[in-house]
Amino acid sequence: MGRTYMDCDTKKQIILRTATKHFANAGFDGARVDEIAAEAGVNKAMLYYRVGNKEALYEEIFVETIGGVLSQIEKEIRDEDSPEQQLTKFATVFAGSLNNNPFIAPLILREVASGGTHMNDQAIFKMNQIRTLLATILKKGEKKNVFRPSNPLLIHILLIGTLNFYSASASIRNKLSENVNKKVNREEDKKDFILPISVVATEVVNLVLNSIRINN
Amino acid sequence: MGRTYMDCDTKKQIILRTATKHFANAGFDGARVDEIAAEAGVNKAMLYYRVGNKEALYEEIFVETIGGVLSQIEKEIRDEDSPEQQLTKFATVFAGSLNNNPFIAPLILREVASGGTHMNDQAIFKMNQIRTLLATILKKGEKKNVFRPSNPLLIHILLIGTLNFYSASASIRNKLSENVNKKVNREEDKKDFILPISVVATEVVNLVLNSIRINN
Amino acid sequence: MGRTYMDCDTKKQIILRTATKHFANAGFDGARVDEIAAEAGVNKAMLYYRVGNKEALYEEIFVETIGGVLSQIEKEIRDEDSPEQQLTKFATVFAGSLNNNPFIAPLILREVASGGTHMNDQAIFKMNQIRTLLATILKKGEKKNVFRPSNPLLIHILLIGTLNFYSASASIRNKLSENVNKKVNREEDKKDFILPISVVATEVVNLVLNSIRINN
Amino acid sequence: MGRTYMDCDTKKQIILRTATKHFANAGFDGARVDEIAAEAGVNKAMLYYRVGNKEALYEEIFVETIGGVLSQIEKEIRDEDSPEQQLTKFATVFAGSLNNNPFIAPLILREVASGGTHMNDQAIFKMNQIRTLLATILKKGEKKNVFRPSNPLLIHILLIGTLNFYSASASIRNKLSENVNKKVNREEDKKDFILPISVVATEVVNLVLNSIRINN
DNA sequence: TATGAATGAGGATTCATTCAT
DNA sequence: AATGAATGAATCCTCATTCAT
């Protein structure tokens, strides 16, 4: 019956969602299969039956997570947009993803920190597609003579690194801000710590545009 | 005899150095005390005798690592330097630290990803001092009328996030570049992936300076 | 199927029985979870799966053990018995329990010696019920004018302390008797050491009765 | 120098006193050599140098403790006393020892519970001497026709078991009394729990005397 | 005599994974 | 498909004891 299929899909989705949270919060080694199964409301053996093992579970959620970001960006960027518009969208859509799903940034940061230990080919492929997408935008701008030549990787890291770091650092920034406000009780300082990520995205992309844009 | 003291210091230093590597590579949960002890060439019980436990070991190496970066920056930045010089030094010295010690960036990224789970007060304090140092440079520039008003946290994240991400992503970038070169065998692309971090630092700081510098 | 349930119960029962022996023989700190699991024929992880941890295991067997004694006494003492009969039964049934289960006395003595370090509320409650039961018998005797007023705690300790001490001291008494008989080889002395606990119970309870009984 | 010797003796005494406390409170397996050394203010290696090992330390304090009780009883009981006086003194002096040194009872109870695992020949010898002493008093009473024939071991256990149990159970009785008083708030009940051990000794010995004394 | 350092052999507990039903 | 039970291989940590000086 369709119902059974739907139930299955749903259950799998719940497992993946729960696993994403645990892997993001605790890392691959810190996450506990028991806890994931319990929180997802499925029997542990069932989880293995459906997913394979911890490694496979991780790979699945990682690809899914990165894939989500990629498809979001691809969906929003139109061919008819100007390179400048496309670059801006790249940053803001990425930031939007991080904002909607707070587990993306920790997952990426941990994976980067570990040198991609747990990334499979699919994950590498999708990460690369994101990078390629940005490079294409920049090349297109160069061709249209609206962007100066630039190092795409540098700009990629600038955007992705900054936004991921900002997104993931929310709770550390909280700690730091508490630490600050104990001593100096300036309201302005406190405000600086709670900048929305959309603003960060805009600022960073403007910085980049100011640098590579060719004005006439 | 001084030699005895030196041996002790050395042994603890070896433990800390080895632990730093393992915690950076595998994270708190992924690191194995047994492996750290074995690689450091000390008895496991000895490690506990000197350090306390895994948590304490981690805290110690984290504070030491962050403290090293901080003191390096503090040492290099002179009062007599112009705000622009100071800002540049902030970025390049930080980048230099990451370059000399490849374990700094992964440690920071993981800590950020975990929301600072394993950071003690000392660590928070030192991280905050780095942030404060940058903010002070920016404020000074504002006062001297050479910098436009800016959000210090934003610039902090921009510099720190980008550089940490770049430093830690070395091996992932390798994977991506291999992936790229399999298909398209352009030498130029390959070059883009092996940019030295000092260059990244210079580029990023120039981006920032172009944005906040007041020209006359 | 019922069989599955029975198997489970049986396995847990085996664990508890084995643990009781080890805790009685070696105390909480002296007992080894590994040995208990091995002797019970279960995997160590299984033991944790079923019981929780060493502390919980101990608490469980202690409550079970004390509970067994209590329910035995409660079962044997009838309302229609005279206070004198009830007091006698209290002592003899308690002694019978100690006789049937040689681990009760060591468990109690160790717990008393440690100040109840490992006793949970349930254990305290059950021990108290035993005490209350005796006190009730004595009060009833007073009301019926067959017992003189007495300190119930004193009589409690007299009965319980003596019987526990006697039960647990079996092997030490053996050592002492060997020691005695090496020098003086009197058969009568040897006999004194192997008095059955039921006799001890009768003697002690008669002592008490002689003291508190009101004769007409 | 005599001073050095005195210092040594003193230090050894401190070690033994501290060890007695720890072995009484935690048992042989629960006691920690580190803690004993630390609390005694001596280096752990020094403790081993002076004492040998944990086993030897335990044996030493046990013999010393039992020996103290024995010599106290021997000192107080006079040949010229009547058997009745001697029996009374036996109980009260033993109770006095337990009262002065709260570690005696737990040590004995634990040793009894473990079947004398850690008792050496000396300890057995001294415990036996206490038993012999009582038996001698009883025999003497029989010969003088003031005591009925009795089982000396039984009376020994009655006195020693009760008093040890009472002494060691102080903190458990506290727990029970708290438990009682939560529900029934009768002052009299509370009083029953804090009977001085000297009273217990008198009561028990009177019970025994009433039973074995020949009245004319 | 005195001590900080060192260690081997455990000891409690956990965890990913599989099995039996 | 689903689950409670089972397990081997760690994993962190401790502790009595010894060593080097």
PDB file of N, CA and C in Angstrom, chain B residues 145-146 214-216:
ATOM      1  N   ASN B 145      40.450  59.104  12.458  1.00  0.00           N
ATOM      2  CA  ASN B 145      39.808  59.499  11.202  1.00  0.00           C
ATOM      3  C   ASN B 145      40.413  58.848   9.959  1.00  0.00           C
ATOM      4  N   VAL B 146      40.988  57.678  10.131  1.00  0.00           N
ATOM      5  CA  VAL B 146      41.489  56.963   8.948  1.00  0.00           C
ATOM      6  C   VAL B 146      40.585  55.783   8.588  1.00  0.00           C
ATOM      7  N   ILE B 214      39.503  55.592   4.913  1.00  0.00           N
ATOM      8  CA  ILE B 214      39.104  56.915   4.437  1.00  0.00           C
ATOM      9  C   ILE B 214      40.279  57.506   3.671  1.00  0.00           C
ATOM     10  N   ASN B 215      40.075  57.749   2.406  1.00  0.00           N
ATOM     11  CA  ASN B 215      41.153  58.307   1.584  1.00  0.00           C
ATOM     12  C   ASN B 215      41.069  59.819   1.575  1.00  0.00           C
ATOM     13  N   ASN B 216      42.231  60.448   1.520  1.00  0.00           N
ATOM     14  CA  ASN B 216      42.179  61.910   1.339  1.00  0.00           C
ATOM     15  C   ASN B 216      42.827  62.285   0.016  1.00  0.00           C
TER      16      ASN B 216
END
